[in-house]
mmCIF file of C-alpha atoms and ligand atoms in Angstrom:
data_model
loop_
_atom_site.group_PDB
_atom_site.id
_atom_site.type_symbol
_atom_site.label_atom_id
_atom_site.label_comp_id
_atom_site.label_asym_id
_atom_site.label_seq_id
_atom_site.Cartn_x
_atom_site.Cartn_y
_atom_site.Cartn_z
ATOM 1 C CA MET I 1 91.781 95.102 88.098
ATOM 2 C CA ALA I 2 89.673 96.932 90.635
ATOM 3 C CA SER I 3 89.999 100.628 91.166
ATOM 4 C CA PRO I 4 92.497 101.712 93.828
ATOM 5 C CA PRO I 5 91.315 101.797 97.410
ATOM 6 C CA PRO I 6 89.711 105.069 98.371
ATOM 7 C CA SER I 7 92.220 107.599 99.633
ATOM 8 C CA PRO I 8 92.468 108.104 103.385
ATOM 9 C CA ARG I 9 89.898 110.445 104.834
ATOM 10 C CA SER I 10 90.579 113.029 107.425
ATOM 11 C CA GLU I 11 87.986 111.698 109.875
ATOM 12 C CA ASN I 12 89.057 108.822 112.035
ATOM 13 C CA ILE I 13 87.247 106.688 114.524
ATOM 14 C CA SER I 14 87.420 109.403 117.101
ATOM 15 C CA GLY I 15 86.523 112.127 114.539
ATOM 16 C CA GLU I 16 83.203 113.819 113.917
ATOM 17 C CA GLN I 17 81.591 111.035 111.962
ATOM 18 C CA ASN I 18 80.318 108.084 113.914
ATOM 19 C CA GLY I 19 82.800 105.189 113.845
ATOM 20 C CA SER I 20 80.236 102.536 112.958
ATOM 21 C CA ASP I 21 78.871 104.673 110.058
ATOM 22 C CA LEU I 22 82.348 104.863 108.617
ATOM 23 C CA ILE I 23 82.884 101.163 109.026
ATOM 24 C CA GLN I 24 79.551 100.491 107.325
ATOM 25 C CA LYS I 25 80.719 102.607 104.408
ATOM 26 C CA THR I 26 83.864 100.508 104.144
ATOM 27 C CA ASP I 27 81.683 97.387 104.252
ATOM 28 C CA GLU I 28 79.643 98.702 101.327
ATOM 29 C CA ILE I 29 82.697 99.455 99.182
ATOM 30 C CA HIS I 30 84.058 96.023 100.030
ATOM 31 C CA ARG I 31 80.756 94.349 99.075
ATOM 32 C CA GLU I 32 80.686 96.187 95.747
ATOM 33 C CA THR I 33 84.325 95.461 94.915
ATOM 34 C CA LEU I 34 84.506 91.792 95.925
ATOM 35 C CA PRO I 35 82.445 90.162 93.120
ATOM 36 C CA ASN I 36 84.585 91.823 90.435
ATOM 37 C CA LEU I 37 87.903 90.450 91.635
ATOM 38 C CA PRO I 38 89.759 87.374 90.296
ATOM 39 C CA THR I 39 89.655 84.451 92.716
ATOM 40 C CA GLY I 40 92.155 81.730 93.583
ATOM 41 C CA LYS I 41 91.963 78.727 95.872
ATOM 42 C CA GLY I 42 92.147 79.634 99.556
ATOM 43 C CA TRP I 43 94.412 78.050 102.178
ATOM 44 C CA MET I 44 92.028 78.491 105.066
ATOM 45 C CA THR I 45 89.001 80.112 103.480
ATOM 46 C CA GLU I 46 87.270 78.821 100.375
ATOM 47 C CA HIS I 47 89.042 81.322 98.172
ATOM 48 C CA LEU I 48 91.393 84.274 98.059
ATOM 49 C CA VAL I 49 90.810 87.351 95.926
ATOM 50 C CA GLN I 50 93.375 89.244 93.889
ATOM 51 C CA TYR I 51 93.441 92.965 94.481
ATOM 52 C CA GLN I 52 95.968 95.320 92.943
ATOM 53 C CA GLY I 53 98.232 92.375 92.139
ATOM 54 C CA PHE I 54 98.173 90.806 95.635
ATOM 55 C CA TRP I 55 96.068 88.043 97.186
ATOM 56 C CA PHE I 56 93.869 88.450 100.252
ATOM 57 C CA SER I 57 91.132 86.599 102.042
ATOM 58 C CA PRO I 58 87.818 88.452 101.628
ATOM 59 C CA ASN I 59 88.138 89.645 105.238
ATOM 60 C CA GLY I 60 91.761 90.601 104.728
ATOM 61 C CA LEU I 61 90.695 92.869 101.868
ATOM 62 C CA LYS I 62 88.114 94.507 104.110
ATOM 63 C CA ASN I 63 90.804 95.219 106.672
ATOM 64 C CA LEU I 64 92.998 96.767 103.992
ATOM 65 C CA MET I 65 90.128 99.039 102.973
ATOM 66 C CA TRP I 66 89.507 99.932 106.598
ATOM 67 C CA LEU I 67 93.103 100.885 107.051
ATOM 68 C CA HIS I 68 92.889 103.220 104.078
ATOM 69 C CA ASP I 69 89.692 104.784 105.309
ATOM 70 C CA HIS I 70 90.160 105.087 109.034
ATOM 71 C CA PHE I 71 93.708 104.796 110.221
ATOM 72 C CA ASN I 72 95.670 107.904 111.135
ATOM 73 C CA PRO I 73 99.324 107.183 111.788
ATOM 74 C CA ARG I 74 101.297 109.192 114.299
ATOM 75 C CA PRO I 75 104.788 110.417 113.446
ATOM 76 C CA THR I 76 106.161 108.323 116.304
ATOM 77 C CA ASP I 77 104.543 105.046 115.181
ATOM 78 C CA ILE I 78 106.725 101.992 114.692
ATOM 79 C CA PHE I 79 105.418 99.423 112.228
ATOM 80 C CA LEU I 80 106.585 95.869 111.968
ATOM 81 C CA ALA I 81 105.897 94.611 108.453
ATOM 82 C CA SER I 82 106.294 91.050 107.268
ATOM 83 C CA PHE I 83 105.017 88.349 104.998
ATOM 84 C CA PRO I 84 103.133 85.874 107.222
ATOM 85 C CA LYS I 85 105.462 83.281 108.823
ATOM 86 C CA ALA I 86 108.653 85.207 108.138
ATOM 87 C CA GLY I 87 109.449 85.753 111.837
ATOM 88 C CA THR I 88 106.803 88.243 112.968
ATOM 89 C CA THR I 89 106.297 86.859 116.476
ATOM 90 C CA TRP I 90 110.018 86.815 117.242
ATOM 91 C CA LEU I 91 110.642 90.297 115.884
ATOM 92 C CA LYS I 92 107.626 91.636 117.781
ATOM 93 C CA ALA I 93 109.169 90.382 121.000
ATOM 94 C CA LEU I 94 112.612 91.799 120.154
ATOM 95 C CA VAL I 95 111.308 95.242 119.176
ATOM 96 C CA PHE I 96 108.916 95.446 122.138
ATOM 97 C CA ALA I 97 111.661 94.473 124.585
ATOM 98 C CA THR I 98 114.155 96.882 123.001
ATOM 99 C CA VAL I 99 111.889 99.917 122.841
ATOM 100 C CA ASN I 100 110.415 99.392 126.319
ATOM 101 C CA ARG I 101 113.565 98.227 128.113
ATOM 102 C CA THR I 102 113.550 101.064 130.623
ATOM 103 C CA ARG I 103 109.870 100.469 131.462
ATOM 104 C CA HIS I 104 110.066 96.794 132.341
ATOM 105 C CA GLY I 105 112.449 94.675 134.360
ATOM 106 C CA PHE I 106 113.430 91.261 133.006
ATOM 107 C CA SER I 107 112.147 89.357 136.032
ATOM 108 C CA ASP I 108 108.524 90.514 135.658
ATOM 109 C CA HIS I 109 108.560 91.410 131.981
ATOM 110 C CA PRO I 110 105.196 91.546 130.106
ATOM 111 C CA LEU I 111 106.568 89.051 127.581
ATOM 112 C CA LEU I 112 106.750 86.449 130.352
ATOM 113 C CA THR I 113 102.990 86.503 130.769
ATOM 114 C CA ASN I 114 101.718 87.796 127.400
ATOM 115 C CA ASN I 115 102.114 86.445 123.903
ATOM 116 C CA PRO I 116 104.126 88.906 121.724
ATOM 117 C CA HIS I 117 100.991 89.514 119.629
ATOM 118 C CA VAL I 118 99.335 91.066 122.701
ATOM 119 C CA CYS I 119 102.232 93.456 123.283
ATOM 120 C CA PHE I 120 102.417 94.388 119.609
ATOM 121 C CA PRO I 121 98.918 94.598 118.054
ATOM 122 C CA PHE I 122 98.147 93.458 114.535
ATOM 123 C CA LEU I 123 96.814 96.494 112.738
ATOM 124 C CA ASP I 124 95.244 94.505 109.904
ATOM 125 C CA ALA I 125 92.849 92.758 112.304
ATOM 126 C CA TYR I 126 91.443 95.911 113.832
ATOM 127 C CA LEU I 127 88.237 96.073 111.831
ATOM 128 C CA HIS I 128 87.168 92.530 112.617
ATOM 129 C CA GLU I 129 85.378 93.549 115.782
ATOM 130 C CA LYS I 130 83.646 96.568 114.242
ATOM 131 C CA ASP I 131 84.332 98.076 117.605
ATOM 132 C CA PRO I 132 86.649 101.062 117.524
ATOM 133 C CA SER I 133 87.744 100.388 121.063
ATOM 134 C CA PHE I 134 88.777 96.785 120.333
ATOM 135 C CA LEU I 135 92.339 97.950 120.079
ATOM 136 C CA ASP I 136 92.622 101.163 121.973
ATOM 137 C CA LEU I 137 94.952 102.596 119.382
ATOM 138 C CA ASP I 138 94.376 106.161 120.456
ATOM 139 C CA GLY I 139 95.204 105.290 124.035
ATOM 140 C CA SER I 140 98.384 103.296 123.349
ATOM 141 C CA THR I 141 101.660 104.405 124.843
ATOM 142 C CA THR I 142 104.185 106.206 122.672
ATOM 143 C CA PRO I 143 105.648 104.977 120.450
ATOM 144 C CA ARG I 144 102.767 102.811 119.268
ATOM 145 C CA LEU I 145 103.965 99.416 118.078
ATOM 146 C CA LEU I 146 101.742 98.080 115.297
ATOM 147 C CA SER I 147 102.218 95.225 112.864
ATOM 148 C CA THR I 148 100.996 94.606 109.344
ATOM 149 C CA HIS I 149 101.251 92.007 106.587
ATOM 150 C CA ILE I 150 100.085 94.461 103.916
ATOM 151 C CA PRO I 151 102.396 94.783 100.881
ATOM 152 C CA TYR I 152 104.254 98.099 100.735
ATOM 153 C CA ALA I 153 102.563 99.163 97.476
ATOM 154 C CA LEU I 154 99.123 98.864 99.076
ATOM 155 C CA LEU I 155 99.816 100.721 102.312
ATOM 156 C CA PRO I 156 97.918 103.982 102.671
ATOM 157 C CA ASP I 157 99.875 107.084 101.691
ATOM 158 C CA SER I 158 99.403 108.283 105.233
ATOM 159 C CA MET I 159 101.767 105.499 106.369
ATOM 160 C CA THR I 160 104.342 105.654 103.584
ATOM 161 C CA ALA I 161 104.507 109.427 102.973
ATOM 162 C CA ASN I 162 104.991 110.243 106.641
ATOM 163 C CA ARG I 163 108.753 110.434 106.894
ATOM 164 C CA SER I 164 108.838 110.045 110.651
ATOM 165 C CA CYS I 165 107.106 106.668 111.057
ATOM 166 C CA ARG I 166 109.589 103.805 111.128
ATOM 167 C CA PHE I 167 109.178 100.362 109.570
ATOM 168 C CA VAL I 168 111.061 97.225 110.483
ATOM 169 C CA TYR I 169 110.597 94.513 107.862
ATOM 170 C CA ILE I 170 111.554 90.861 108.177
ATOM 171 C CA TYR I 171 111.798 88.271 105.428
ATOM 172 C CA ARG I 172 112.850 84.669 105.344
ATOM 173 C CA ASP I 173 113.727 81.868 102.954
ATOM 174 C CA PRO I 174 110.440 81.259 101.092
ATOM 175 C CA LYS I 175 110.850 77.476 101.401
ATOM 176 C CA ASP I 176 110.718 77.754 105.205
ATOM 177 C CA VAL I 177 107.912 80.330 104.959
ATOM 178 C CA LEU I 178 105.854 77.938 102.843
ATOM 179 C CA VAL I 179 106.354 74.969 105.170
ATOM 180 C CA SER I 180 105.711 77.062 108.284
ATOM 181 C CA LYS I 181 102.574 78.543 106.769
ATOM 182 C CA TRP I 182 101.260 75.182 105.607
ATOM 183 C CA HIS I 183 101.664 73.735 109.114
ATOM 184 C CA PHE I 184 100.061 76.779 110.738
ATOM 185 C CA LEU I 185 97.073 77.005 108.430
ATOM 186 C CA SER I 186 96.492 73.252 108.334
ATOM 187 C CA LYS I 187 95.933 73.412 112.088
ATOM 188 C CA ARG I 188 93.527 76.300 111.701
ATOM 189 C CA ARG I 189 91.683 75.163 108.571
ATOM 190 C CA PRO I 190 87.937 74.772 109.214
ATOM 191 C CA GLN I 191 86.861 71.133 109.458
ATOM 192 C CA GLU I 192 84.162 71.563 106.811
ATOM 193 C CA LEU I 193 86.856 72.220 104.187
ATOM 194 C CA PRO I 194 88.710 69.226 102.691
ATOM 195 C CA PRO I 195 92.304 68.574 103.867
ATOM 196 C CA PHE I 196 94.952 70.756 102.242
ATOM 197 C CA SER I 197 98.085 68.943 101.076
ATOM 198 C CA LEU I 198 101.594 70.380 101.056
ATOM 199 C CA GLU I 199 101.727 69.708 97.299
ATOM 200 C CA GLU I 200 98.663 71.890 96.808
ATOM 201 C CA ALA I 201 100.071 74.617 99.065
ATOM 202 C CA PHE I 202 103.336 74.479 97.122
ATOM 203 C CA GLU I 203 101.632 74.964 93.741
ATOM 204 C CA LEU I 204 99.591 77.899 95.019
ATOM 205 C CA PHE I 205 102.602 79.493 96.726
ATOM 206 C CA CYS I 206 104.704 79.218 93.530
ATOM 207 C CA ARG I 207 101.906 80.961 91.629
ATOM 208 C CA GLY I 208 101.850 83.700 94.256
ATOM 209 C CA ILE I 209 98.421 82.687 95.569
ATOM 210 C CA SER I 210 98.807 82.995 99.310
ATOM 211 C CA HIS I 211 97.732 85.642 101.851
ATOM 212 C CA ASN I 212 99.434 88.936 100.951
ATOM 213 C CA GLY I 213 101.350 87.118 98.210
ATOM 214 C CA PRO I 214 103.100 86.789 95.879
ATOM 215 C CA PHE I 215 105.820 86.353 98.502
ATOM 216 C CA TRP I 216 108.550 87.690 96.188
ATOM 217 C CA ASP I 217 106.646 90.871 95.284
ATOM 218 C CA HIS I 218 106.007 91.478 98.995
ATOM 219 C CA VAL I 219 109.712 91.251 99.811
ATOM 220 C CA LEU I 220 110.789 93.308 96.805
ATOM 221 C CA GLY I 221 108.305 96.076 97.618
ATOM 222 C CA TYR I 222 109.787 96.644 101.075
ATOM 223 C CA TRP I 223 113.346 96.050 99.902
ATOM 224 C CA LYS I 224 113.134 98.697 97.170
ATOM 225 C CA ALA I 225 111.490 101.128 99.594
ATOM 226 C CA SER I 226 114.259 100.437 102.136
ATOM 227 C CA LEU I 227 116.862 101.388 99.520
ATOM 228 C CA GLU I 228 115.033 104.620 98.730
ATOM 229 C CA LEU I 229 114.285 105.435 102.367
ATOM 230 C CA PRO I 230 116.961 103.750 104.487
ATOM 231 C CA GLU I 231 116.187 105.997 107.450
ATOM 232 C CA LYS I 232 112.535 104.875 107.366
ATOM 233 C CA ILE I 233 112.698 101.141 106.650
ATOM 234 C CA LEU I 234 115.017 98.601 108.249
ATOM 235 C CA PHE I 235 115.177 95.432 106.159
ATOM 236 C CA LEU I 236 116.018 92.313 108.144
ATOM 237 C CA LYS I 237 116.382 88.632 107.348
ATOM 238 C CA TYR I 238 115.283 85.839 109.695
ATOM 239 C CA GLU I 239 118.385 83.781 108.919
ATOM 240 C CA ASP I 240 120.667 86.726 109.854
ATOM 241 C CA LEU I 241 118.819 87.188 113.136
ATOM 242 C CA LYS I 242 119.357 83.524 113.915
ATOM 243 C CA GLU I 243 123.044 83.782 113.117
ATOM 244 C CA GLU I 244 123.790 87.059 114.844
ATOM 245 C CA PRO I 245 120.917 88.080 117.156
ATOM 246 C CA PHE I 246 123.003 90.467 119.306
ATOM 247 C CA GLY I 247 124.104 92.567 116.344
ATOM 248 C CA ALA I 248 120.536 92.606 115.026
ATOM 249 C CA VAL I 249 119.111 93.831 118.337
ATOM 250 C CA LYS I 250 121.703 96.615 118.492
ATOM 251 C CA ARG I 251 120.831 97.622 114.933
ATOM 252 C CA ILE I 252 117.126 97.638 115.761
ATOM 253 C CA GLY I 253 117.724 99.837 118.812
ATOM 254 C CA GLU I 254 119.878 102.264 116.847
ATOM 255 C CA PHE I 255 117.462 102.436 113.922
ATOM 256 C CA LEU I 256 114.385 103.049 116.055
ATOM 257 C CA GLY I 257 116.057 105.796 118.081
ATOM 258 C CA PHE I 258 116.670 103.661 121.176
ATOM 259 C CA PRO I 259 120.407 102.981 120.911
ATOM 260 C CA PHE I 260 122.084 100.880 123.586
ATOM 261 C CA SER I 261 124.552 102.809 125.717
ATOM 262 C CA LEU I 262 127.989 101.379 126.441
ATOM 263 C CA GLU I 263 126.890 100.870 130.011
ATOM 264 C CA GLU I 264 123.843 98.866 128.905
ATOM 265 C CA GLU I 265 126.044 96.767 126.678
ATOM 266 C CA ARG I 266 128.472 96.180 129.542
ATOM 267 C CA GLU I 267 125.570 95.175 131.787
ATOM 268 C CA GLY I 268 124.443 92.607 129.203
ATOM 269 C CA VAL I 269 121.067 94.194 128.377
ATOM 270 C CA VAL I 270 121.304 93.118 124.729
ATOM 271 C CA GLU I 271 121.993 89.532 125.810
ATOM 272 C CA ASP I 272 119.051 89.696 128.250
ATOM 273 C CA ILE I 273 116.716 90.777 125.442
ATOM 274 C CA VAL I 274 117.933 88.057 123.093
ATOM 275 C CA LYS I 275 117.517 85.460 125.846
ATOM 276 C CA LEU I 276 114.050 86.687 126.817
ATOM 277 C CA CYS I 277 112.883 86.540 123.186
ATOM 278 C CA SER I 278 114.567 83.271 122.247
ATOM 279 C CA PHE I 279 112.443 80.485 120.819
ATOM 280 C CA GLU I 280 113.429 78.250 123.721
ATOM 281 C CA ASN I 281 112.304 80.767 126.321
ATOM 282 C CA LEU I 282 109.112 82.069 124.691
ATOM 283 C CA SER I 283 107.851 78.664 123.577
ATOM 284 C CA SER I 284 108.273 77.207 127.059
ATOM 285 C CA LEU I 285 106.263 79.893 128.860
ATOM 286 C CA GLU I 286 102.913 78.874 130.277
ATOM 287 C CA VAL I 287 101.100 81.617 128.325
ATOM 288 C CA ASN I 288 102.544 80.406 125.030
ATOM 289 C CA ARG I 289 101.835 76.758 125.741
ATOM 290 C CA THR I 290 98.268 76.942 126.945
ATOM 291 C CA SER I 291 96.575 80.272 126.128
ATOM 292 C CA VAL I 292 94.729 81.465 123.070
ATOM 293 C CA HIS I 293 95.250 84.762 121.261
ATOM 294 C CA LYS I 294 92.145 86.570 120.084
ATOM 295 C CA PHE I 295 92.822 88.583 116.931
ATOM 296 C CA SER I 296 89.045 89.024 116.615
ATOM 297 C CA ALA I 297 85.832 87.263 117.615
ATOM 298 C CA ASP I 298 86.185 84.769 114.761
ATOM 299 C CA SER I 299 89.974 84.585 114.703
ATOM 300 C CA LEU I 300 91.351 82.746 117.693
ATOM 301 C CA VAL I 301 94.773 81.137 117.586
ATOM 302 C CA ASP I 302 96.386 78.843 120.143
ATOM 303 C CA ASN I 303 99.559 80.667 121.159
ATOM 304 C CA ARG I 304 101.558 77.446 120.828
ATOM 305 C CA HIS I 305 100.932 77.486 117.055
ATOM 306 C CA PHE I 306 103.169 80.565 116.755
ATOM 307 C CA PHE I 307 106.076 78.453 117.997
ATOM 308 C CA ARG I 308 106.740 75.333 115.956
ATOM 309 C CA LYS I 309 110.480 74.703 115.476
ATOM 310 C CA GLY I 310 112.031 78.115 114.915
ATOM 311 C CA ILE I 311 114.955 76.821 112.906
ATOM 312 C CA VAL I 312 116.519 77.546 109.525
ATOM 313 C CA GLY I 313 116.087 74.979 106.767
ATOM 314 C CA ASP I 314 113.301 72.795 108.192
ATOM 315 C CA SER I 315 111.711 72.858 104.720
ATOM 316 C CA ASN I 316 114.394 70.349 103.671
ATOM 317 C CA ASN I 317 112.518 67.812 105.800
ATOM 318 C CA TYR I 318 109.265 68.351 103.908
ATOM 319 C CA LEU I 319 109.925 69.437 100.333
ATOM 320 C CA THR I 320 111.166 67.103 97.591
ATOM 321 C CA ALA I 321 114.409 67.921 95.755
ATOM 322 C CA GLU I 322 112.287 68.954 92.780
ATOM 323 C CA MET I 323 110.184 71.328 94.869
ATOM 324 C CA ILE I 324 113.312 72.866 96.418
ATOM 325 C CA LYS I 325 114.839 73.363 92.982
ATOM 326 C CA ARG I 326 111.716 75.010 91.611
ATOM 327 C CA LEU I 327 111.305 77.405 94.549
ATOM 328 C CA ASP I 328 115.004 78.317 94.531
ATOM 329 C CA GLU I 329 114.793 79.009 90.805
ATOM 330 C CA ILE I 330 111.803 81.306 91.259
ATOM 331 C CA THR I 331 113.599 83.137 94.067
ATOM 332 C CA SER I 332 116.805 83.555 92.052
ATOM 333 C CA HIS I 333 114.869 84.709 89.011
ATOM 334 C CA LYS I 334 112.683 87.193 90.925
ATOM 335 C CA PHE I 335 115.420 88.625 93.130
ATOM 336 C CA PHE I 336 118.406 88.522 90.784
ATOM 337 C CA GLY I 337 117.087 91.118 88.302
ATOM 338 C CA PRO I 338 116.449 93.832 90.896
ATOM 339 C CA GLY I 339 119.731 92.890 92.643
ATOM 340 C CA LEU I 340 118.506 91.420 95.928
ATOM 341 C CA LEU I 341 121.037 88.770 96.834
ATOM 342 C CA PHE I 342 119.582 85.838 98.694
ATOM 343 C CA HIS I 343 121.618 82.893 99.775
ATOM 344 C CA ASN I 344 119.284 79.886 99.813
ATOM 345 C CA SER I 345 119.572 77.807 102.937
HETATM 346 P P1 PAP Y 1 102.798 85.115 111.943
HETATM 347 O O1 PAP Y 1 103.101 85.783 110.626
HETATM 348 O O2 PAP Y 1 101.541 84.287 111.930
HETATM 349 O O3 PAP Y 1 102.853 86.056 113.103
HETATM 350 P P2 PAP Y 1 105.497 84.311 112.329
HETATM 351 O O4 PAP Y 1 105.797 84.624 113.736
HETATM 352 O O5 PAP Y 1 105.980 85.251 111.285
HETATM 353 O O6 PAP Y 1 103.962 84.032 112.157
HETATM 354 O O7 PAP Y 1 106.128 82.909 111.957
HETATM 355 C C1 PAP Y 1 106.136 81.818 112.805
HETATM 356 C C2 PAP Y 1 107.490 81.160 112.628
HETATM 357 O O8 PAP Y 1 108.455 81.841 113.457
HETATM 358 C C3 PAP Y 1 107.489 79.734 113.070
HETATM 359 O O9 PAP Y 1 108.464 79.082 112.257
HETATM 360 P P3 PAP Y 1 108.490 77.499 112.012
HETATM 361 O O10 PAP Y 1 107.118 77.092 111.631
HETATM 362 O O11 PAP Y 1 109.476 77.300 110.887
HETATM 363 O O12 PAP Y 1 108.973 76.882 113.252
HETATM 364 C C4 PAP Y 1 107.949 79.857 114.519
HETATM 365 O O13 PAP Y 1 108.430 78.675 115.071
HETATM 366 C C5 PAP Y 1 109.020 80.910 114.362
HETATM 367 N N1 PAP Y 1 109.318 81.581 115.630
HETATM 368 C C6 PAP Y 1 108.444 82.015 116.570
HETATM 369 N N2 PAP Y 1 109.090 82.559 117.603
HETATM 370 C C7 PAP Y 1 110.413 82.463 117.329
HETATM 371 C C8 PAP Y 1 111.605 82.845 118.033
HETATM 372 N N3 PAP Y 1 111.540 83.415 119.225
HETATM 373 N N4 PAP Y 1 112.771 82.607 117.432
HETATM 374 C C9 PAP Y 1 112.854 82.036 116.230
HETATM 375 N N5 PAP Y 1 111.779 81.635 115.518
HETATM 376 C C10 PAP Y 1 110.565 81.856 116.055
#
């Protein structure tokens, strides 16, 4: 086990020390740490590394270290946290539309011409460019909306100890997460690597070897924190959002300090937000059918890959009965002890 990431420093990218010097320092620590870490087979890179009990791509680990070294949260920040493929894109759209509903009209809304990942930057990708201005975090409007896939236990103290920052977390049936992730990464896997079968992905996922995994530890970390700090962390489930999106949007507004007034409810603002952010609407927009999102110079994703089917239970069409049984057993076993009830779809 490697030593814990260095504690956050007081300087940030706009502080006294030069931003690129600080980033170089992070690079050095990363270079020194990497060879000593256990490795597992990668989904999209050759391998993943295990750090403090969780799995990351080598670049993902560098971003985690950067976050610890250089990120200064503001008390008003809103973080969206999730395990990859649990519903991040959808929740980004819902939170952005809810928080900014007085700034933008629905007829010329930014979500009609921008992918949700543009409106709601991915904090973990910031370092990629080695350019502090890549995401103009200091210049963002208030509240800043930032997303992360980092497990709760590995977040910098500056993010968890600050009582004012809010987190919205989303999780989803791991069977659907696995299938969604396998589809997504298969499309993005470099051609020089051999094809990656669903069977292989399944085995790795069950063993916890997947970006920011184990899945179950990721969910439990945020769930336990949400029980301890219910005013700081809102814990949501993809399947509940699908079933009752209006109630979920109202809860999100209330939790984040942007409650819907009776008048807004009467005018159908909640319904407008749900409609704007629906899979059917977002996936049919020109920007989400044809454009590419640039997380960094070497991480480009076709926007359409963020919208596949958007349904509950599609894993039943891909996994064998045996695979379903095994994953459900792991989920029951992992969640039952701590008391997290999860109804498998
Ligand atoms: P990310 O972690 O890479 O950002 P994320 O958005 O969490 O991905 O997950 C993508 C899944 O959310 C896809 O699921 P699927 O593969 O099972 O279809 C995608 O289709 C689904 N999704 C995206 N937008 C929406 C939406 N508006 N409503 C419901 N599901 C959605």
